[in-house]
mmCIF file of C-alpha atoms and ligand atoms in Angstrom:
data_model
loop_
_atom_site.group_PDB
_atom_site.id
_atom_site.type_symbol
_atom_site.label_atom_id
_atom_site.label_comp_id
_atom_site.label_asym_id
_atom_site.label_seq_id
_atom_site.Cartn_x
_atom_site.Cartn_y
_atom_site.Cartn_z
ATOM 1 C CA MET Y 1 150.666 74.414 -4.711
ATOM 2 C CA THR Y 2 148.549 72.099 -6.867
ATOM 3 C CA GLN Y 3 150.292 71.247 -10.071
ATOM 4 C CA THR Y 4 148.282 71.627 -13.289
ATOM 5 C CA LEU Y 5 148.321 68.502 -15.408
ATOM 6 C CA SER Y 6 149.504 69.273 -18.897
ATOM 7 C CA ILE Y 7 148.564 67.574 -22.113
ATOM 8 C CA ASP Y 8 151.243 65.407 -23.620
ATOM 9 C CA SER Y 9 153.119 67.446 -26.241
ATOM 10 C CA SER Y 10 152.790 64.720 -28.877
ATOM 11 C CA GLU Y 11 149.006 64.671 -28.321
ATOM 12 C CA ARG Y 12 148.858 68.448 -28.606
ATOM 13 C CA LEU Y 13 150.398 68.313 -32.044
ATOM 14 C CA GLN Y 14 147.641 65.971 -33.177
ATOM 15 C CA LEU Y 15 144.797 68.160 -31.941
ATOM 16 C CA SER Y 16 143.571 69.607 -35.192
ATOM 17 C CA PRO Y 17 140.087 71.184 -35.419
ATOM 18 C CA LEU Y 18 137.265 68.627 -35.563
ATOM 19 C CA MET Y 19 137.264 66.607 -38.743
ATOM 20 C CA VAL Y 20 134.806 63.737 -39.143
ATOM 21 C CA PRO Y 21 134.279 61.775 -42.358
ATOM 22 C CA SER Y 22 130.986 62.234 -44.132
ATOM 23 C CA ARG Y 23 129.133 58.897 -44.137
ATOM 24 C CA LEU Y 24 125.890 57.530 -45.455
ATOM 25 C CA LEU Y 25 124.462 55.909 -42.332
ATOM 26 C CA LEU Y 26 122.506 52.845 -43.459
ATOM 27 C CA GLY Y 27 123.017 50.859 -40.275
ATOM 28 C CA PRO Y 28 120.579 50.247 -37.416
ATOM 29 C CA GLY Y 29 120.917 53.880 -36.290
ATOM 30 C CA PRO Y 30 121.815 56.627 -36.032
ATOM 31 C CA SER Y 31 120.661 57.642 -39.490
ATOM 32 C CA ASN Y 32 121.753 60.889 -41.145
ATOM 33 C CA ALA Y 33 119.860 63.912 -39.909
ATOM 34 C CA HIS Y 34 118.068 66.176 -42.378
ATOM 35 C CA PRO Y 35 120.292 69.204 -43.234
ATOM 36 C CA ALA Y 36 117.578 71.568 -41.930
ATOM 37 C CA VAL Y 37 117.679 69.718 -38.611
ATOM 38 C CA LEU Y 38 121.452 70.199 -38.326
ATOM 39 C CA GLN Y 39 120.957 73.841 -39.227
ATOM 40 C CA ALA Y 40 118.365 74.253 -36.463
ATOM 41 C CA MET Y 41 120.767 72.644 -34.013
ATOM 42 C CA ASN Y 42 123.263 75.355 -34.823
ATOM 43 C CA THR Y 43 120.948 78.080 -33.451
ATOM 44 C CA PRO Y 44 122.385 79.806 -30.362
ATOM 45 C CA PRO Y 45 120.825 78.411 -27.189
ATOM 46 C CA VAL Y 46 118.377 80.326 -24.978
ATOM 47 C CA GLY Y 47 117.783 79.437 -21.335
ATOM 48 C CA HIS Y 48 115.875 76.265 -20.501
ATOM 49 C CA LEU Y 49 113.167 78.325 -18.736
ATOM 50 C CA ASP Y 50 113.012 81.069 -21.358
ATOM 51 C CA PRO Y 51 109.385 81.542 -22.498
ATOM 52 C CA ALA Y 52 110.532 80.974 -26.101
ATOM 53 C CA PHE Y 53 111.991 77.616 -25.097
ATOM 54 C CA LEU Y 54 108.914 76.655 -23.088
ATOM 55 C CA LYS Y 55 106.803 77.335 -26.159
ATOM 56 C CA LEU Y 56 109.115 75.102 -28.189
ATOM 57 C CA MET Y 57 108.654 72.346 -25.603
ATOM 58 C CA ASP Y 58 104.871 72.653 -26.010
ATOM 59 C CA GLU Y 59 105.290 72.342 -29.760
ATOM 60 C CA ILE Y 60 107.440 69.228 -29.369
ATOM 61 C CA GLN Y 61 104.719 67.709 -27.194
ATOM 62 C CA SER Y 62 101.937 68.296 -29.676
ATOM 63 C CA LEU Y 63 104.053 67.182 -32.644
ATOM 64 C CA LEU Y 64 104.966 63.980 -30.796
ATOM 65 C CA ARG Y 65 101.276 63.332 -30.100
ATOM 66 C CA TYR Y 66 100.651 63.669 -33.840
ATOM 67 C CA VAL Y 67 103.427 61.305 -34.997
ATOM 68 C CA TRP Y 68 102.421 58.752 -32.370
ATOM 69 C CA GLN Y 69 98.681 59.260 -33.005
ATOM 70 C CA THR Y 70 97.836 59.787 -29.371
ATOM 71 C CA LYS Y 71 96.025 62.332 -27.229
ATOM 72 C CA ASN Y 72 98.176 61.506 -24.179
ATOM 73 C CA GLN Y 73 98.782 64.728 -22.257
ATOM 74 C CA LEU Y 74 101.936 63.310 -20.678
ATOM 75 C CA THR Y 75 104.010 63.114 -23.852
ATOM 76 C CA ILE Y 76 107.540 64.464 -23.572
ATOM 77 C CA ALA Y 77 111.112 64.091 -24.808
ATOM 78 C CA VAL Y 78 113.513 62.585 -22.281
ATOM 79 C CA SER Y 79 116.976 64.174 -22.237
ATOM 80 C CA GLY Y 80 118.970 61.097 -23.158
ATOM 81 C CA THR Y 81 119.002 58.369 -25.791
ATOM 82 C CA GLY Y 82 116.358 55.715 -26.427
ATOM 83 C CA SER Y 83 117.637 53.646 -23.520
ATOM 84 C CA ALA Y 84 116.918 56.544 -21.155
ATOM 85 C CA ALA Y 85 113.327 56.723 -22.411
ATOM 86 C CA MET Y 86 113.105 52.921 -22.101
ATOM 87 C CA GLU Y 87 114.319 53.139 -18.526
ATOM 88 C CA ALA Y 88 111.880 55.978 -17.812
ATOM 89 C CA ALA Y 89 109.012 53.845 -19.121
ATOM 90 C CA ILE Y 90 109.966 50.893 -16.942
ATOM 91 C CA ALA Y 91 110.965 52.867 -13.846
ATOM 92 C CA ASN Y 92 107.717 54.836 -13.606
ATOM 93 C CA VAL Y 93 105.235 51.984 -13.807
ATOM 94 C CA THR Y 94 107.184 49.184 -12.129
ATOM 95 C CA GLU Y 95 107.158 48.592 -8.399
ATOM 96 C CA PRO Y 96 109.106 45.867 -6.615
ATOM 97 C CA GLY Y 97 107.260 42.560 -6.938
ATOM 98 C CA ASP Y 98 105.161 43.563 -9.963
ATOM 99 C CA VAL Y 99 104.876 40.770 -12.494
ATOM 100 C CA VAL Y 100 106.211 42.128 -15.784
ATOM 101 C CA LEU Y 101 105.782 39.904 -18.816
ATOM 102 C CA VAL Y 102 108.261 40.593 -21.625
ATOM 103 C CA GLY Y 103 108.024 39.245 -25.169
ATOM 104 C CA VAL Y 104 111.574 38.365 -26.113
ATOM 105 C CA ALA Y 105 112.305 37.794 -29.792
ATOM 106 C CA GLY Y 106 115.542 39.750 -30.017
ATOM 107 C CA TYR Y 107 118.229 41.767 -28.277
ATOM 108 C CA PHE Y 108 116.015 44.649 -27.104
ATOM 109 C CA GLY Y 109 113.467 42.315 -25.528
ATOM 110 C CA ASN Y 110 116.349 41.097 -23.391
ATOM 111 C CA ARG Y 111 117.262 44.673 -22.489
ATOM 112 C CA LEU Y 112 113.698 45.205 -21.244
ATOM 113 C CA VAL Y 113 114.050 42.071 -19.095
ATOM 114 C CA ASP Y 114 117.292 43.376 -17.604
ATOM 115 C CA MET Y 115 115.850 46.823 -16.886
ATOM 116 C CA ALA Y 116 112.614 45.559 -15.350
ATOM 117 C CA SER Y 117 114.514 43.177 -13.068
ATOM 118 C CA ARG Y 118 116.741 46.051 -11.887
ATOM 119 C CA TYR Y 119 113.560 47.843 -10.709
ATOM 120 C CA GLY Y 120 112.571 44.802 -8.658
ATOM 121 C CA ALA Y 121 109.985 43.344 -11.046
ATOM 122 C CA ASP Y 122 109.133 39.663 -11.001
ATOM 123 C CA VAL Y 123 109.992 39.253 -14.681
ATOM 124 C CA ARG Y 124 108.444 36.508 -16.805
ATOM 125 C CA THR Y 125 109.218 35.992 -20.467
ATOM 126 C CA ILE Y 126 107.739 34.452 -23.554
ATOM 127 C CA LYS Y 127 110.173 33.732 -26.321
ATOM 128 C CA LYS Y 128 110.239 33.368 -30.086
ATOM 129 C CA PRO Y 129 113.115 32.628 -32.433
ATOM 130 C CA TRP Y 130 114.823 35.855 -33.504
ATOM 131 C CA GLY Y 131 113.051 37.161 -36.617
ATOM 132 C CA GLN Y 132 109.581 35.913 -35.664
ATOM 133 C CA VAL Y 133 106.696 37.643 -33.866
ATOM 134 C CA PHE Y 134 104.029 36.724 -31.296
ATOM 135 C CA SER Y 135 100.476 35.880 -32.362
ATOM 136 C CA LEU Y 136 97.463 37.150 -30.409
ATOM 137 C CA ASP Y 137 96.757 33.573 -29.280
ATOM 138 C CA GLU Y 138 100.267 33.190 -27.895
ATOM 139 C CA LEU Y 139 99.954 36.493 -26.059
ATOM 140 C CA ARG Y 140 96.550 35.494 -24.646
ATOM 141 C CA THR Y 141 97.938 32.205 -23.317
ATOM 142 C CA ALA Y 142 100.880 34.006 -21.722
ATOM 143 C CA LEU Y 143 98.603 36.595 -20.081
ATOM 144 C CA GLU Y 144 96.388 33.804 -18.730
ATOM 145 C CA THR Y 145 99.434 31.976 -17.368
ATOM 146 C CA TYR Y 146 101.366 34.852 -15.804
ATOM 147 C CA ARG Y 147 98.647 37.459 -14.994
ATOM 148 C CA PRO Y 148 101.162 40.328 -15.238
ATOM 149 C CA THR Y 149 100.673 43.977 -14.287
ATOM 150 C CA ILE Y 150 102.572 44.989 -17.429
ATOM 151 C CA LEU Y 151 103.036 43.381 -20.837
ATOM 152 C CA ALA Y 152 106.139 44.775 -22.580
ATOM 153 C CA LEU Y 153 106.709 44.247 -26.305
ATOM 154 C CA VAL Y 154 109.159 45.587 -28.869
ATOM 155 C CA HIS Y 155 107.205 46.862 -31.873
ATOM 156 C CA ALA Y 156 110.268 47.075 -34.126
ATOM 157 C CA GLU Y 157 113.019 44.656 -33.061
ATOM 158 C CA THR Y 158 116.157 46.284 -34.468
ATOM 159 C CA SER Y 159 118.247 43.174 -33.918
ATOM 160 C CA THR Y 160 116.039 41.050 -36.199
ATOM 161 C CA GLY Y 161 114.141 43.425 -38.508
ATOM 162 C CA ALA Y 162 110.749 42.042 -37.437
ATOM 163 C CA ARG Y 163 107.603 44.111 -36.832
ATOM 164 C CA GLN Y 164 105.411 42.878 -33.988
ATOM 165 C CA PRO Y 165 101.736 43.412 -34.973
ATOM 166 C CA LEU Y 166 99.905 45.307 -32.226
ATOM 167 C CA GLU Y 167 96.287 45.323 -33.377
ATOM 168 C CA GLY Y 168 94.176 43.664 -30.683
ATOM 169 C CA VAL Y 169 96.961 43.492 -28.071
ATOM 170 C CA GLY Y 170 95.645 46.521 -26.163
ATOM 171 C CA ASP Y 171 92.173 44.928 -25.909
ATOM 172 C CA LEU Y 172 93.759 41.742 -24.570
ATOM 173 C CA CYS Y 173 95.654 43.735 -21.959
ATOM 174 C CA ARG Y 174 92.446 45.444 -20.834
ATOM 175 C CA GLU Y 175 90.714 42.065 -20.577
ATOM 176 C CA PHE Y 176 93.517 40.872 -18.284
ATOM 177 C CA GLY Y 177 93.836 44.177 -16.403
ATOM 178 C CA CYS Y 178 97.433 44.880 -17.331
ATOM 179 C CA LEU Y 179 99.268 47.801 -18.923
ATOM 180 C CA LEU Y 180 100.720 47.600 -22.426
ATOM 181 C CA LEU Y 181 104.255 49.004 -22.735
ATOM 182 C CA ILE Y 182 105.734 49.276 -26.238
ATOM 183 C CA ASP Y 183 109.230 49.987 -27.591
ATOM 184 C CA THR Y 184 108.842 52.107 -30.748
ATOM 185 C CA VAL Y 185 112.510 53.086 -31.070
ATOM 186 C CA THR Y 186 112.856 51.777 -34.640
ATOM 187 C CA SER Y 187 109.271 52.420 -35.716
ATOM 188 C CA LEU Y 188 108.302 55.990 -34.784
ATOM 189 C CA GLY Y 189 108.048 58.097 -37.955
ATOM 190 C CA GLY Y 190 108.680 55.173 -40.321
ATOM 191 C CA VAL Y 191 106.154 52.453 -39.456
ATOM 192 C CA PRO Y 192 102.401 52.916 -38.905
ATOM 193 C CA LEU Y 193 101.654 53.463 -35.236
ATOM 194 C CA TYR Y 194 98.252 54.276 -33.731
ATOM 195 C CA LEU Y 195 98.934 54.332 -30.017
ATOM 196 C CA ASP Y 196 95.418 55.301 -28.886
ATOM 197 C CA ALA Y 197 93.531 53.122 -31.362
ATOM 198 C CA TRP Y 198 95.719 50.166 -30.378
ATOM 199 C CA GLY Y 199 95.337 50.782 -26.637
ATOM 200 C CA VAL Y 200 99.034 51.303 -25.885
ATOM 201 C CA ASP Y 201 99.497 52.664 -22.341
ATOM 202 C CA ILE Y 202 103.210 53.519 -22.371
ATOM 203 C CA ALA Y 203 105.574 53.967 -25.302
ATOM 204 C CA TYR Y 204 109.033 55.347 -25.894
ATOM 205 C CA SER Y 205 111.293 56.006 -28.846
ATOM 206 C CA CYS Y 206 114.469 57.788 -29.926
ATOM 207 C CA SER Y 207 115.337 60.778 -32.096
ATOM 208 C CA GLN Y 208 118.069 59.316 -34.313
ATOM 209 C CA LYS Y 209 116.113 56.909 -36.504
ATOM 210 C CA GLY Y 210 112.713 57.512 -38.118
ATOM 211 C CA LEU Y 211 112.618 61.113 -36.918
ATOM 212 C CA GLY Y 212 115.856 62.015 -38.733
ATOM 213 C CA CYS Y 213 117.479 63.900 -35.867
ATOM 214 C CA PRO Y 214 120.765 63.353 -33.952
ATOM 215 C CA PRO Y 215 120.530 61.121 -30.848
ATOM 216 C CA GLY Y 216 119.811 62.520 -27.394
ATOM 217 C CA ALA Y 217 116.154 63.642 -27.042
ATOM 218 C CA SER Y 218 113.898 60.615 -26.742
ATOM 219 C CA PRO Y 219 110.094 60.584 -26.887
ATOM 220 C CA LEU Y 220 108.107 59.074 -24.014
ATOM 221 C CA THR Y 221 104.347 58.946 -23.537
ATOM 222 C CA LEU Y 222 102.096 57.742 -20.717
ATOM 223 C CA GLY Y 223 98.360 57.262 -21.171
ATOM 224 C CA PRO Y 224 95.651 57.607 -18.475
ATOM 225 C CA ARG Y 225 95.968 54.005 -17.191
ATOM 226 C CA ALA Y 226 99.747 54.351 -16.835
ATOM 227 C CA ILE Y 227 99.332 57.669 -15.014
ATOM 228 C CA GLU Y 228 96.843 56.037 -12.641
ATOM 229 C CA LYS Y 229 99.442 53.350 -11.860
ATOM 230 C CA LEU Y 230 102.029 56.080 -11.307
ATOM 231 C CA HIS Y 231 99.736 57.901 -8.844
ATOM 232 C CA GLN Y 232 98.933 54.693 -6.975
ATOM 233 C CA ARG Y 233 102.577 53.794 -6.339
ATOM 234 C CA GLN Y 234 103.435 52.738 -2.803
ATOM 235 C CA THR Y 235 107.115 53.517 -3.390
ATOM 236 C CA LYS Y 236 108.971 56.419 -4.979
ATOM 237 C CA VAL Y 237 110.164 55.972 -8.564
ATOM 238 C CA ALA Y 238 113.634 54.531 -8.002
ATOM 239 C CA ASN Y 239 115.295 56.869 -10.490
ATOM 240 C CA TRP Y 240 115.361 60.575 -9.709
ATOM 241 C CA TYR Y 241 116.290 61.828 -13.180
ATOM 242 C CA LEU Y 242 113.525 59.897 -14.929
ATOM 243 C CA ASP Y 243 110.747 60.264 -12.325
ATOM 244 C CA MET Y 244 107.714 61.500 -14.286
ATOM 245 C CA MET Y 245 106.153 62.979 -11.130
ATOM 246 C CA LEU Y 246 109.081 65.422 -11.110
ATOM 247 C CA LEU Y 247 109.680 65.688 -14.857
ATOM 248 C CA SER Y 248 106.027 66.414 -15.592
ATOM 249 C CA LYS Y 249 106.311 69.589 -13.504
ATOM 250 C CA TYR Y 250 108.934 70.882 -15.941
ATOM 251 C CA TRP Y 251 106.944 69.823 -19.029
ATOM 252 C CA GLY Y 252 103.536 70.700 -17.534
ATOM 253 C CA GLU Y 253 101.960 73.919 -16.317
ATOM 254 C CA GLU Y 254 104.200 74.474 -13.290
ATOM 255 C CA ARG Y 255 107.416 74.829 -15.321
ATOM 256 C CA THR Y 256 109.580 73.987 -12.347
ATOM 257 C CA TYR Y 257 113.299 73.577 -12.939
ATOM 258 C CA HIS Y 258 114.214 69.890 -13.074
ATOM 259 C CA HIS Y 259 117.400 69.672 -15.166
ATOM 260 C CA THR Y 260 119.057 71.814 -17.807
ATOM 261 C CA ALA Y 261 117.520 70.574 -21.033
ATOM 262 C CA PRO Y 262 119.898 69.934 -23.960
ATOM 263 C CA ILE Y 263 118.529 73.041 -25.669
ATOM 264 C CA ASN Y 264 120.082 72.554 -29.102
ATOM 265 C CA LEU Y 265 118.957 68.949 -29.337
ATOM 266 C CA TYR Y 266 115.402 70.073 -28.642
ATOM 267 C CA TYR Y 267 115.764 72.631 -31.443
ATOM 268 C CA ALA Y 268 116.782 69.746 -33.698
ATOM 269 C CA LEU Y 269 113.926 67.524 -32.553
ATOM 270 C CA ARG Y 270 111.380 70.297 -33.060
ATOM 271 C CA GLU Y 271 112.660 70.866 -36.612
ATOM 272 C CA ALA Y 272 112.664 67.120 -37.400
ATOM 273 C CA LEU Y 273 109.085 66.817 -36.151
ATOM 274 C CA ARG Y 274 108.040 69.930 -38.060
ATOM 275 C CA LEU Y 275 109.393 68.429 -41.288
ATOM 276 C CA LEU Y 276 107.577 65.191 -40.561
ATOM 277 C CA ALA Y 277 104.299 67.006 -39.938
ATOM 278 C CA GLN Y 278 104.796 68.967 -43.122
ATOM 279 C CA GLU Y 279 105.276 65.741 -45.074
ATOM 280 C CA GLY Y 280 102.333 64.122 -43.274
ATOM 281 C CA ILE Y 281 102.826 61.062 -41.096
ATOM 282 C CA GLU Y 282 100.993 58.717 -43.456
ATOM 283 C CA ASN Y 283 103.118 59.915 -46.376
ATOM 284 C CA SER Y 284 106.238 59.240 -44.325
ATOM 285 C CA TRP Y 285 105.058 55.684 -43.549
ATOM 286 C CA GLN Y 286 104.359 55.130 -47.255
ATOM 287 C CA ARG Y 287 107.757 56.538 -48.251
ATOM 288 C CA HIS Y 288 109.496 54.154 -45.840
ATOM 289 C CA GLN Y 289 107.518 51.185 -47.165
ATOM 290 C CA LYS Y 290 108.154 52.070 -50.810
ATOM 291 C CA ASN Y 291 111.916 52.524 -50.405
ATOM 292 C CA ALA Y 292 112.216 49.354 -48.330
ATOM 293 C CA GLU Y 293 110.374 47.347 -50.976
ATOM 294 C CA TYR Y 294 112.720 48.730 -53.612
ATOM 295 C CA LEU Y 295 115.699 47.652 -51.481
ATOM 296 C CA TRP Y 296 114.234 44.171 -50.851
ATOM 297 C CA GLU Y 297 113.583 43.602 -54.533
ATOM 298 C CA LYS Y 298 117.089 44.671 -55.545
ATOM 299 C CA LEU Y 299 118.774 42.601 -52.836
ATOM 300 C CA GLU Y 300 116.811 39.520 -53.876
ATOM 301 C CA ASP Y 301 117.647 40.172 -57.544
ATOM 302 C CA PHE Y 302 121.236 40.172 -56.366
ATOM 303 C CA GLY Y 303 120.796 36.648 -55.004
ATOM 304 C CA LEU Y 304 120.679 37.634 -51.328
ATOM 305 C CA THR Y 305 118.180 36.201 -48.846
ATOM 306 C CA LEU Y 306 116.196 38.312 -46.384
ATOM 307 C CA HIS Y 307 115.882 37.012 -42.833
ATOM 308 C CA VAL Y 308 112.276 37.984 -42.009
ATOM 309 C CA GLU Y 309 109.084 36.801 -43.707
ATOM 310 C CA LYS Y 310 107.773 39.655 -45.903
ATOM 311 C CA GLN Y 311 104.544 40.352 -44.010
ATOM 312 C CA PHE Y 312 106.458 40.986 -40.749
ATOM 313 C CA ARG Y 313 109.413 42.872 -42.243
ATOM 314 C CA LEU Y 314 110.226 46.329 -40.940
ATOM 315 C CA PRO Y 315 110.481 49.023 -43.596
ATOM 316 C CA THR Y 316 113.020 50.818 -41.412
ATOM 317 C CA LEU Y 317 115.445 47.929 -40.855
ATOM 318 C CA THR Y 318 116.193 45.004 -43.122
ATOM 319 C CA THR Y 319 118.162 41.927 -42.073
ATOM 320 C CA VAL Y 320 120.038 40.243 -44.915
ATOM 321 C CA ARG Y 321 121.506 36.738 -44.517
ATOM 322 C CA ILE Y 322 125.279 36.745 -45.033
ATOM 323 C CA PRO Y 323 125.967 34.221 -47.812
ATOM 324 C CA GLU Y 324 127.985 31.116 -46.989
ATOM 325 C CA GLY Y 325 131.731 31.725 -47.188
ATOM 326 C CA VAL Y 326 131.451 35.544 -47.066
ATOM 327 C CA ASP Y 327 133.183 37.435 -44.253
ATOM 328 C CA GLY Y 328 130.342 39.737 -43.174
ATOM 329 C CA LYS Y 329 132.537 41.970 -41.025
ATOM 330 C CA ALA Y 330 135.067 42.467 -43.823
ATOM 331 C CA VAL Y 331 132.278 43.516 -46.210
ATOM 332 C CA ALA Y 332 130.911 46.084 -43.747
ATOM 333 C CA ARG Y 333 134.430 47.355 -43.079
ATOM 334 C CA GLN Y 334 135.167 47.771 -46.764
ATOM 335 C CA LEU Y 335 131.852 49.582 -47.330
ATOM 336 C CA LEU Y 336 132.750 52.040 -44.588
ATOM 337 C CA ASN Y 337 136.414 52.535 -45.317
ATOM 338 C CA GLU Y 338 136.306 52.657 -49.092
ATOM 339 C CA TYR Y 339 132.806 53.923 -49.841
ATOM 340 C CA ASP Y 340 131.744 55.837 -46.696
ATOM 341 C CA VAL Y 341 128.610 53.718 -46.374
ATOM 342 C CA GLU Y 342 127.750 52.277 -42.955
ATOM 343 C CA ILE Y 343 125.677 49.126 -42.555
ATOM 344 C CA GLY Y 344 125.325 47.089 -39.363
ATOM 345 C CA GLY Y 345 126.345 43.565 -38.463
ATOM 346 C CA GLY Y 346 124.216 41.062 -36.571
ATOM 347 C CA LEU Y 347 123.578 41.516 -32.867
ATOM 348 C CA GLY Y 348 123.333 38.819 -30.189
ATOM 349 C CA GLU Y 349 122.059 35.518 -31.583
ATOM 350 C CA LEU Y 350 122.271 36.808 -35.153
ATOM 351 C CA ALA Y 351 125.892 37.984 -34.876
ATOM 352 C CA GLY Y 352 127.838 36.788 -37.903
ATOM 353 C CA GLN Y 353 124.644 35.648 -39.657
ATOM 354 C CA VAL Y 354 123.078 38.856 -40.966
ATOM 355 C CA TRP Y 355 123.789 42.392 -42.044
ATOM 356 C CA ARG Y 356 121.383 45.076 -40.896
ATOM 357 C CA ILE Y 357 120.464 47.793 -43.377
ATOM 358 C CA GLY Y 358 118.516 50.783 -42.125
ATOM 359 C CA LEU Y 359 116.437 53.144 -44.249
ATOM 360 C CA MET Y 360 115.187 55.573 -41.676
ATOM 361 C CA GLY Y 361 113.923 59.154 -41.639
ATOM 362 C CA PHE Y 362 115.878 61.394 -44.017
ATOM 363 C CA ASN Y 363 117.781 58.332 -45.300
ATOM 364 C CA SER Y 364 114.672 56.558 -46.520
ATOM 365 C CA ARG Y 365 115.240 57.728 -50.094
ATOM 366 C CA LYS Y 366 115.722 55.925 -53.412
ATOM 367 C CA GLU Y 367 119.116 57.630 -53.757
ATOM 368 C CA SER Y 368 120.384 56.022 -50.530
ATOM 369 C CA VAL Y 369 119.379 52.586 -51.827
ATOM 370 C CA ASP Y 370 120.986 53.274 -55.200
ATOM 371 C CA GLN Y 371 124.213 54.439 -53.544
ATOM 372 C CA LEU Y 372 124.412 51.136 -51.666
ATOM 373 C CA LEU Y 373 123.471 49.040 -54.700
ATOM 374 C CA GLN Y 374 126.123 50.720 -56.781
ATOM 375 C CA VAL Y 375 128.952 49.564 -54.512
ATOM 376 C CA LEU Y 376 127.537 46.197 -53.458
ATOM 377 C CA PRO Y 377 128.989 44.256 -56.438
ATOM 378 C CA GLN Y 378 132.492 45.511 -55.570
ATOM 379 C CA VAL Y 379 132.339 44.478 -51.914
ATOM 380 C CA LEU Y 380 130.683 41.154 -52.670
ATOM 381 C CA HIS Y 381 133.067 40.538 -55.582
ATOM 382 C CA LYS Y 382 130.219 39.990 -57.999
ATOM 383 C CA PRO Y 383 130.150 41.214 -61.603
HETATM 384 C C1 LIG N 1 114.449 48.590 -30.300
HETATM 385 C C2 LIG N 1 115.446 49.438 -29.556
HETATM 386 N N1 LIG N 1 115.197 49.743 -28.271
HETATM 387 C C3 LIG N 1 116.054 50.507 -27.569
HETATM 388 C C4 LIG N 1 117.215 51.007 -28.130
HETATM 389 C C5 LIG N 1 118.136 51.851 -27.332
HETATM 390 O O1 LIG N 1 118.261 53.130 -27.873
HETATM 391 P P1 LIG N 1 119.596 53.999 -27.730
HETATM 392 O O2 LIG N 1 120.706 53.248 -28.402
HETATM 393 O O3 LIG N 1 119.241 55.284 -28.420
HETATM 394 O O4 LIG N 1 119.858 54.182 -26.281
HETATM 395 C C6 LIG N 1 117.518 50.708 -29.458
HETATM 396 C C7 LIG N 1 118.738 51.194 -30.091
HETATM 397 O O5 LIG N 1 119.017 50.970 -31.251
HETATM 398 C C8 LIG N 1 116.594 49.906 -30.192
HETATM 399 O O6 LIG N 1 116.835 49.603 -31.476
#
């Protein structure tokens, strides 16, 4: 007879009901979800093919089109985190041998390089020091040199806090006959984005930052030129779960079973998007900008230096130079352990050099900034 494994008795004694500390999440994400979003998540699930759920999926689609400012029919939420949506974007429009040009000015540019190469792309890169952005002239030269089928850029580079301007990039891509693929993980909801006006062909994002929702349901959109590329593929999309030819049958008119959607996360996403629509997307962008400027001013008053030049700074994520002689990790640890405030450390090339402070979605409020400013003197040992 098969013996049932038992849990160690000492472990069993420690298994109390779930208890998680309450934190103010001012790191690079996740950010705290709006209480109404958590409430919505608590609603008992219906089936993933229930007409009520299908209606909710339709609502998510149209709300996503609004926050992204696009008319793209194929706009969905991928069941997974931002990386799943990123992989979906790459997997669907990349075929082995395609030249994919990636702008690398931070950690997530490198992730795009890794993903595209795994799908057989002939990956080329243009690089900038971390914290800087590409000019239109630099992008034009790179397109002339590499003649890619896809140009991939990170709009909001979470590892550096820099915002890549996108005006004019879509026109350049049309001139050179390539698709424009954009990472909007740290911009959607908090930074102005006009996908159609800017000629973006493919974009993806996440739920846990500017949308103010828990992680796990990640927006993805494909415009007409991307769909044409998808239909002209010579090979199958090399990822079953993320294949938009299959997924679009679940999100589109056919409503064919594809996978069991994470129902409660979609409830949360729908509520987060509803709140955003109620606020108005432009108001949300302005709120993010205003609170970020308040943070920047106070940090500079405090004698701290910001890593990114003001005109390219993200309102959602600020990188602060760690002063000489200060143990950046110890400061972040103390903030978390003693004050329940999370901030992020540097990633990749900027590890040990910067802190990353996020003001995203529900957390982009003056009170969040004030809560941080109140404890900063203690952790930096300043009067
Ligand atoms: C710019 C960017 N792209 C992609 C990702 C990956 O998203 P996730 O961690 O939700 O998988 C992140 C995560 O922070 C990000 O900041």
